[in-house]
Short mmCIF file of C-alpha atoms in Angstrom, two decimals:
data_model
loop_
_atom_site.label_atom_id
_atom_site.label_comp_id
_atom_site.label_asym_id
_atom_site.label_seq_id
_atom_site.Cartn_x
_atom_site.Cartn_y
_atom_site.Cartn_z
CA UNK A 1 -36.67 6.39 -43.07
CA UNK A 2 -34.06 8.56 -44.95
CA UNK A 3 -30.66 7.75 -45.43
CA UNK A 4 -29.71 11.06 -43.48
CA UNK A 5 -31.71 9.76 -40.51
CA UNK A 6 -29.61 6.66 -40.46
CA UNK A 7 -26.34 8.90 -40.64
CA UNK A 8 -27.16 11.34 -37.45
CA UNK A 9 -28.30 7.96 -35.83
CA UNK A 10 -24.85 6.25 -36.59
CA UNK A 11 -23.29 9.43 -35.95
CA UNK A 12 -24.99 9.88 -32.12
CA UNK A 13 -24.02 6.11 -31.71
CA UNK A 14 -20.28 6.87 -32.24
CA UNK A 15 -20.75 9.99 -30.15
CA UNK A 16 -21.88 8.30 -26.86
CA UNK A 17 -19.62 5.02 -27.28
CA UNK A 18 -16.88 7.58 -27.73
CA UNK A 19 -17.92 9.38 -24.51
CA UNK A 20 -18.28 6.53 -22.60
CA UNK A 21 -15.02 5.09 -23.47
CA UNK A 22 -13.71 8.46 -22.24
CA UNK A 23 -15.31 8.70 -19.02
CA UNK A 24 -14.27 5.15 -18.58
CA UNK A 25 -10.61 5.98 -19.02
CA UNK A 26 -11.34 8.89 -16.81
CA UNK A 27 -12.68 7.30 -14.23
CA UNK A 28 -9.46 4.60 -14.59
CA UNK A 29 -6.98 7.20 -14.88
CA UNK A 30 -5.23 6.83 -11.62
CA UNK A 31 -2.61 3.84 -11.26
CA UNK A 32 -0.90 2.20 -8.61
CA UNK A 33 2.28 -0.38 -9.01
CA UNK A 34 2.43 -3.13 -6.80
CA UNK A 35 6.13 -4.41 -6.43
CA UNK A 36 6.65 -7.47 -5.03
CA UNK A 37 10.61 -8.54 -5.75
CA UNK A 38 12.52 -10.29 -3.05
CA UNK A 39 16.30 -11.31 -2.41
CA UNK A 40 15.45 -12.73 1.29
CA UNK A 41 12.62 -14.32 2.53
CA UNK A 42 9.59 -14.70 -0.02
CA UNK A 43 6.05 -14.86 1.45
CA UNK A 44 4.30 -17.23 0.05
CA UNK A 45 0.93 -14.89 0.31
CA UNK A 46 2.84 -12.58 -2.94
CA UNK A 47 -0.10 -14.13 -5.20
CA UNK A 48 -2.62 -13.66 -3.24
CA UNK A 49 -2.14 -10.11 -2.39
CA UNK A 50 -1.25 -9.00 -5.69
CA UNK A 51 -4.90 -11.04 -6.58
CA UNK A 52 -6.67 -8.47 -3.70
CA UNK A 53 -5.28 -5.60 -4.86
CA UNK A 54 -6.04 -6.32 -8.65
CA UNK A 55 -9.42 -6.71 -7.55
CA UNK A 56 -9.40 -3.49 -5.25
CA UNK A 57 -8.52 -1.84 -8.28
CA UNK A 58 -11.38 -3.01 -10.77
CA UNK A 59 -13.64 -2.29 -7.62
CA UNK A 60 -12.66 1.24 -7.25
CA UNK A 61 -11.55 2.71 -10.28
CA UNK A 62 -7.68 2.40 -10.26
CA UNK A 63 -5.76 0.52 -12.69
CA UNK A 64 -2.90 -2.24 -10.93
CA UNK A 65 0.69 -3.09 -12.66
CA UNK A 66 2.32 -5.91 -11.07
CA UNK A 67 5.96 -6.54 -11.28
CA UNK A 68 9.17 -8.35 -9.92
CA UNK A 69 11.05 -6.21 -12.68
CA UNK A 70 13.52 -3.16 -10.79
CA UNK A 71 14.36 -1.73 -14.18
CA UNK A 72 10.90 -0.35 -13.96
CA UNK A 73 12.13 2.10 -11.10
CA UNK A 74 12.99 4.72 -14.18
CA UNK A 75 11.99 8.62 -13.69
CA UNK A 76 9.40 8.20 -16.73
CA UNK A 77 7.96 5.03 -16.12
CA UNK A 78 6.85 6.20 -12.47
CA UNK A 79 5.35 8.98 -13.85
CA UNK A 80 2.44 7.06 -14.73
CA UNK A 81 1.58 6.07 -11.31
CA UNK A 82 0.18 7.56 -8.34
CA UNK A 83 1.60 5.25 -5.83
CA UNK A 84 3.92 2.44 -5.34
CA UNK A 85 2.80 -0.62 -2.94
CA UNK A 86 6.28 -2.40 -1.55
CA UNK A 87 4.07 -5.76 -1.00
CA UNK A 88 6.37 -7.76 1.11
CA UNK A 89 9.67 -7.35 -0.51
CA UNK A 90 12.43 -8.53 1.24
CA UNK A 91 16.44 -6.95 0.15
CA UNK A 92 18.14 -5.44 -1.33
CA UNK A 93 16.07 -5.19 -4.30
CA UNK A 94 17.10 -1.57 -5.58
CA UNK A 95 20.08 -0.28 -7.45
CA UNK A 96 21.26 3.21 -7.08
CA UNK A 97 20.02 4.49 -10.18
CA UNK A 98 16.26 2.60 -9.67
CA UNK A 99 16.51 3.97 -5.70
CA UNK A 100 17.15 7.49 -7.44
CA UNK A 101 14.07 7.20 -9.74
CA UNK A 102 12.33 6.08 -7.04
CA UNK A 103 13.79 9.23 -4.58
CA UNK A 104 12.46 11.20 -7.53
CA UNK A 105 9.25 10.73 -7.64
CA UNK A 106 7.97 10.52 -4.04
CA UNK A 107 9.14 13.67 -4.64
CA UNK A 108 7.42 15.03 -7.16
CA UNK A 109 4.48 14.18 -4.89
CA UNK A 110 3.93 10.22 -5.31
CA UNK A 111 2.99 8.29 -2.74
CA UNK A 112 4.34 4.46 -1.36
CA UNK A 113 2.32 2.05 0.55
CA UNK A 114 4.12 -0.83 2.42
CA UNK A 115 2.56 -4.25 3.71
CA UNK A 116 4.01 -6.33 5.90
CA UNK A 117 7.73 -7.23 5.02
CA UNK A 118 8.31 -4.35 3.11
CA UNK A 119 9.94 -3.44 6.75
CA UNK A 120 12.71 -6.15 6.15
CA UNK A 121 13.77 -4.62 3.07
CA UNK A 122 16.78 -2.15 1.73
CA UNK A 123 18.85 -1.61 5.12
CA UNK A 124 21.54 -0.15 4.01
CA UNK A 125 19.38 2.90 2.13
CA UNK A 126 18.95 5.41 5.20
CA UNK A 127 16.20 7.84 2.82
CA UNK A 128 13.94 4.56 2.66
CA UNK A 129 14.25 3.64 6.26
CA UNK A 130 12.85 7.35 6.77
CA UNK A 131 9.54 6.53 4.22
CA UNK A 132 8.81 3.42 5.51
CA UNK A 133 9.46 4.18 8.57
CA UNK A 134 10.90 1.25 10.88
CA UNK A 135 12.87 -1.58 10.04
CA UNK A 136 12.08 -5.33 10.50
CA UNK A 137 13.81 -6.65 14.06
CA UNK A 138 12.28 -10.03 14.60
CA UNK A 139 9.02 -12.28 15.10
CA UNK A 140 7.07 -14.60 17.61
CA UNK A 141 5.17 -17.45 15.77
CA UNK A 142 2.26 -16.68 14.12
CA UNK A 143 -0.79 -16.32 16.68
CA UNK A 144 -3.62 -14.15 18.16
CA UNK A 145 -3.40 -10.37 18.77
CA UNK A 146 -5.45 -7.36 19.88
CA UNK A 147 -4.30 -4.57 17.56
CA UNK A 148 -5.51 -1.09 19.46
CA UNK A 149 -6.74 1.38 17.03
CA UNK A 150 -5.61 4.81 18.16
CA UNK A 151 -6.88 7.12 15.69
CA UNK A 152 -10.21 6.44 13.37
CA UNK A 153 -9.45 9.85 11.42
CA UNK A 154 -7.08 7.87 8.87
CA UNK A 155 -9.22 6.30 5.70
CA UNK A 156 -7.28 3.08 6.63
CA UNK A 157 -8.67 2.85 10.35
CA UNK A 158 -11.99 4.79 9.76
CA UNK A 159 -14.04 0.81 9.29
CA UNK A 160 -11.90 -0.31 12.16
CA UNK A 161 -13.12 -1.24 15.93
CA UNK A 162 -10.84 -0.01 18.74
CA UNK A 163 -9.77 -3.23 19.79
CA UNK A 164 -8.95 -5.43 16.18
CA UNK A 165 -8.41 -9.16 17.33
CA UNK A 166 -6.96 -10.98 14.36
CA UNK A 167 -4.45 -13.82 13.76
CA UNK A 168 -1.22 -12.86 11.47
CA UNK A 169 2.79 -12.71 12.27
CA UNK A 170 3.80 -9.76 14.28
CA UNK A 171 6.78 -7.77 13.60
CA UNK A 172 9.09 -6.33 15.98
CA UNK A 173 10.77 -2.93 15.08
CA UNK A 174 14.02 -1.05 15.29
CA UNK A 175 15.36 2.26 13.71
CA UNK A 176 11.59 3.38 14.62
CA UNK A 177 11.10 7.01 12.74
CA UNK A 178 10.12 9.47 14.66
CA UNK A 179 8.58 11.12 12.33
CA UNK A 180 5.88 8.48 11.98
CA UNK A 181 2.15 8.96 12.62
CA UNK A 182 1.08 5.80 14.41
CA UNK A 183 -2.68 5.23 13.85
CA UNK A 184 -2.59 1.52 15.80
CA UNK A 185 -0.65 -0.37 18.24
CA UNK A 186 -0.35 -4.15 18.98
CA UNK A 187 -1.16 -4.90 22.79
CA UNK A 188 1.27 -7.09 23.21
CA UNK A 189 -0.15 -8.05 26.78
CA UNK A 190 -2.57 -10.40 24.18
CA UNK A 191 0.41 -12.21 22.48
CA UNK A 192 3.38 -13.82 23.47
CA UNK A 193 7.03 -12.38 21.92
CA UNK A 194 6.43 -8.61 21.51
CA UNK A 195 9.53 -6.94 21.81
CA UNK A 196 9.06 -2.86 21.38
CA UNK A 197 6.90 -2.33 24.66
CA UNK A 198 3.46 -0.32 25.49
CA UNK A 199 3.68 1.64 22.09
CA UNK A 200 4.09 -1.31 19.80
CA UNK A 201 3.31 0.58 16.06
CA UNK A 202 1.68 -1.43 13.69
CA UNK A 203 0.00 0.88 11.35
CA UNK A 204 0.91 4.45 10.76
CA UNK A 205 1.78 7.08 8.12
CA UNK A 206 3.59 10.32 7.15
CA UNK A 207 3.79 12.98 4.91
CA UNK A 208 7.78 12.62 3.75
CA UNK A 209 10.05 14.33 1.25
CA UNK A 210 7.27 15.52 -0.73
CA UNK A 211 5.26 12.12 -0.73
CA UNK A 212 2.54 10.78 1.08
CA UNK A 213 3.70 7.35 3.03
CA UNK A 214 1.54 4.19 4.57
CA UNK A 215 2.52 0.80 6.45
CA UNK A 216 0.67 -1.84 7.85
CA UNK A 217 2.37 -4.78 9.73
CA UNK A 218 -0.42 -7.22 8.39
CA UNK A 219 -0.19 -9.29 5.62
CA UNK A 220 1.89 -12.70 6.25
CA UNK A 221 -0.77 -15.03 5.81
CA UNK A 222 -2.64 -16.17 2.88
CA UNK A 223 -6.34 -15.38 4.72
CA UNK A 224 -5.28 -11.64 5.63
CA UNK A 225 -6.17 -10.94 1.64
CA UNK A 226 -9.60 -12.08 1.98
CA UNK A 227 -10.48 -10.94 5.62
CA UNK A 228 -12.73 -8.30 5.15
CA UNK A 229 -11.53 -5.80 7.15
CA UNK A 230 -7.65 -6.11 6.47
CA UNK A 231 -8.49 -5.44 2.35
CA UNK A 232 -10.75 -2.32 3.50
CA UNK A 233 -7.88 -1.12 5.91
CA UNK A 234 -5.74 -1.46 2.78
CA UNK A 235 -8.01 0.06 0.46
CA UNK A 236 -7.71 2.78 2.76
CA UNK A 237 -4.09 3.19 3.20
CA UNK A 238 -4.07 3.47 -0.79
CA UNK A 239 -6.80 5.52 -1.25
CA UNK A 240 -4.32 8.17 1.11
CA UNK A 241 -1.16 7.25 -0.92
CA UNK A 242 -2.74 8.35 -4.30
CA UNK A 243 -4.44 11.62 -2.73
CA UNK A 244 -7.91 10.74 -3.13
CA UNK A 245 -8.54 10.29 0.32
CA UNK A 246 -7.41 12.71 3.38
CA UNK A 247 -6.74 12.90 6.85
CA UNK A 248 -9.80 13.96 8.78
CA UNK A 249 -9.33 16.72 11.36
CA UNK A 250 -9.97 15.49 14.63
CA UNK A 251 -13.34 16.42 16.16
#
């Protein structure tokens, strides 16, 4: 064979391990930051929920930063993500420069997810009690619940049944948004210690300030980031937050 062969063969080598590298970062190109700081009470399930959602993202094509690091919250850091996951911060955990970066780019369309305790976080910051929509109030022990799914239409409740029994710690709410779109409710006829009545939220959304918003109550315990149906609820509730899933119309 000619030496010219061996150069468009080289050549067409380069050219589809260049491609591929492109449609790899391509396919990667959306980003989410999971933010996990806390100046109260610290979960001890952090490391395994920043584990499921590193894994989430390798499994469907998102990259995952991780950090306990505020000064991150700048306007051109953020830029480079599509959502921000509050995963059970606790605090004040914001400064008023890092809760104006963050103001910013919710925005400029971004969008926030919050599990679990990121309802006992940042009282005292009345635009974030609006996106994430209630406030921690208290808890009963941890124990047994029937979560009632109100509304499949949501990619975080489509894989759901209509009665969810699971085991976690249930919050109780107060400053409850109005706004809100509640997608499931915790029976608390099934538990013992719920304090916010017939419509009990537990999961909902809304679109807010220019952002796209999510919150699930779950995620206390260690075996919620490996229950099957909690990490595709989540992977739901994300897929939302970064826009590449939508609301369905109702039927």
């Amino acid at each position: 064979m000619t030496k010219s062969f061996y150069l468009l063969a080289l050549l067409f080598a380069i050219s589809v391990s260049s491609f591929a590298q492109k449609k790899k970062k391509a396919a990667t190109k959306d980003a989410i930051l999971v933010f996990s700081k806390t100046a109260g009470y610290r979960h001890s399930s952090i490391p395994k929920g920043k584990q499921a959602l590193i894994l989430m993202g390798q499994q469907n094509r998102f990259a995952v930063d991780t950090t306990e690091d505020a000064s991150v919250f700048t306007p051109e850091n953020l830029k480079k993500y599509k959502a921000v996951v509050f995963l059970s911060t606790t605090g004040n955990i914001l400064n008023q420069e890092q809760e104006h970066a963050f103001e910013q780019f919710i925005r400029a369309g971004g969008g926030f997810v919050g599990i679990h305790a990121a309802a006992d976080t940042e009282y005292d910051w009345p635009w974030y009690n609006q996106l994430v929509g209630a406030y921690f109030l208290s808890h009963p022990k941890q124990q047994n619940v029937d979560v009632v799914v109100n509304d499949h239409n949501h990619p975080s409740t489509t894989m759901l049944p209509d009665r969810w029994k699971r085991f976690d710690e249930l919050y109780n709410y107060k400053k409850i948004v109005l706004g809100i779109k509640v997608l499931a409710t915790l029976d608390e006829s099934t538990y013992k210690g719920g304090a916010n009545g017939v419509n009990h939220p537990f999961i909902w959304y809304r679109e807010f300030d220019g952002g796209r918003s999510f919150y699930t109550g779950g995620g206390h315990t260690d075996e919620s980031f490996v229950e099957p149906l909690f990490v595709q609820h989540l992977l739901g509730g994300i897929e939302y937050a970064i826009g590449r899933k939508s609301v369905k119309k109702p039927m």
